[in-house]
Each structure stands twice: as C-alpha cells, then as structure tokens.
C-alpha cells in the first residue's frame, strides 16, 4: 500500500525555522521525484520545492528560494523540507507528493499524495 505521511508542522514565529519530513512506504523512493506543495485557505495548491529521482537535482518556487532546502534520504525512505526565515505568508497546509515521472511543479503530474501538515507562522 502506497503511503506518504508528512510531519514536523506547527506554530512558529516569523523568522523561525521548521523541518518537515515526508515518510514514504509501499514504493521505492529512489525511483520517484518528490514535490512539496502548500495550500492556504481560499487559495490553490502551490508548488514549493521539488527533487528529482535520477540525480537529486532540485527546484524551488521564487517565493521560497534561498530560505527552503529540500533533501532526500533514500535509505530512510524520507524526504525533508528545511524551512528557514519563515514569513507569515508561508502559512499553509504543506503536502508531499510522489511522481514516477520527471521533476515537475504541476500537481497533476504527481501520482501519490500525503494528507498534509499544517504550518502556521505568526507572532
């Protein structure tokens, strides 16, 4: 059974940091590209960061470039999103997703999704 489970969300003050984890099971992580997406209330799902299966290359949305870092540990079947210098506009529910294709920022290119974890940035 394919499963992705996000963890690490919470409430943090502006300027703070969080590390999200995406634990996967039921498939071999190294063969899948992984994306992190977020969705704020009343808004569409936005691509945040992506990491390829082949060479571990990464992509970031302009809004998080220089502040977020995506990484993967295939041996632990886990993908991470380190989020630093958090801003109130980063508040959203964060989802990880797996794609058996190439790296992509389009939600429709992803086959499997986790239930999400809430990140709230507020003083």
Coordinates of C-alpha atoms in Angstrom, one line a residue, residues 23-100:
X23 CA 8.0 9.4 5.2
X24 CA 7.1 7.1 2.3
X25 CA 6.2 3.4 2.1
X26 CA 4.9 0.9 -0.4
X27 CA 7.2 2.0 -3.2
X28 CA 10.9 2.6 -3.8
X29 CA 11.7 6.2 -3.1
X30 CA 14.8 6.4 -5.2
X31 CA 12.7 5.9 -8.4
X32 CA 10.3 8.8 -7.7
X33 CA 10.5 12.5 -7.9
X34 CA 9.1 14.2 -4.8
X35 CA 7.4 17.6 -4.6
X36 CA 6.4 19.7 -1.7
X37 CA 3.2 21.8 -2.2
X38 CA 1.2 24.1 0.0
X39 CA -2.3 25.4 0.1
X40 CA -3.5 28.3 2.1
X41 CA -7.2 28.8 2.9
X42 CA -9.1 30.0 -0.2
X43 CA -6.1 29.6 -2.5
X44 CA -5.0 27.0 -4.9
X45 CA -2.3 24.4 -4.4
X46 CA 1.2 25.9 -4.9
X47 CA 4.4 24.1 -5.8
X48 CA 7.1 24.9 -3.3
X49 CA 10.1 22.6 -3.9
X50 CA 11.0 19.5 -5.9
X51 CA 13.7 16.9 -6.0
X52 CA 14.3 14.5 -8.9
X53 CA 14.8 10.8 -8.6
X54 CA 17.7 10.5 -11.0
X55 CA 20.3 12.9 -9.9
X56 CA 18.8 14.6 -6.9
X57 CA 18.5 17.9 -8.7
X58 CA 16.2 20.5 -7.0
X59 CA 13.9 23.3 -7.9
X60 CA 12.3 26.0 -5.8
X61 CA 9.5 28.4 -6.2
X62 CA 10.8 32.0 -6.3
X63 CA 8.9 32.8 -3.1
X64 CA 11.0 30.3 -1.1
X65 CA 14.3 30.4 -2.9
X66 CA 17.2 30.9 -0.5
X67 CA 15.0 30.1 2.5
X68 CA 13.9 26.5 2.0
X69 CA 16.0 23.4 1.3
X70 CA 14.7 20.1 0.0
X71 CA 16.7 16.9 0.5
X72 CA 16.1 13.2 0.4
X73 CA 17.4 10.1 2.2
X74 CA 16.5 7.1 0.1
X75 CA 17.9 4.7 2.8
X76 CA 15.4 6.1 5.3
X77 CA 12.6 6.5 2.7
X78 CA 12.2 10.1 3.8
X79 CA 12.3 13.5 2.1
X80 CA 12.8 16.7 4.1
X81 CA 12.0 20.3 3.7
X82 CA 14.1 22.6 5.8
X83 CA 12.3 26.0 6.1
X84 CA 14.2 28.9 7.5
X85 CA 13.4 32.6 7.8
X86 CA 9.7 31.8 7.8
X87 CA 7.2 34.5 7.0
X88 CA 3.5 34.8 7.8
X89 CA 2.8 34.3 4.1
X90 CA 4.3 30.8 4.4
X91 CA 1.3 29.8 6.5
X92 CA -0.4 26.9 4.7
X93 CA -1.0 23.2 4.8
X94 CA 2.0 21.5 3.3
X95 CA 1.8 18.3 1.3
X96 CA 4.4 16.0 -0.1
X97 CA 3.7 14.1 -3.3
X98 CA 5.5 11.4 -5.4
X99 CA 5.8 11.3 -9.2
X100 CA 7.1 8.4 -11.3

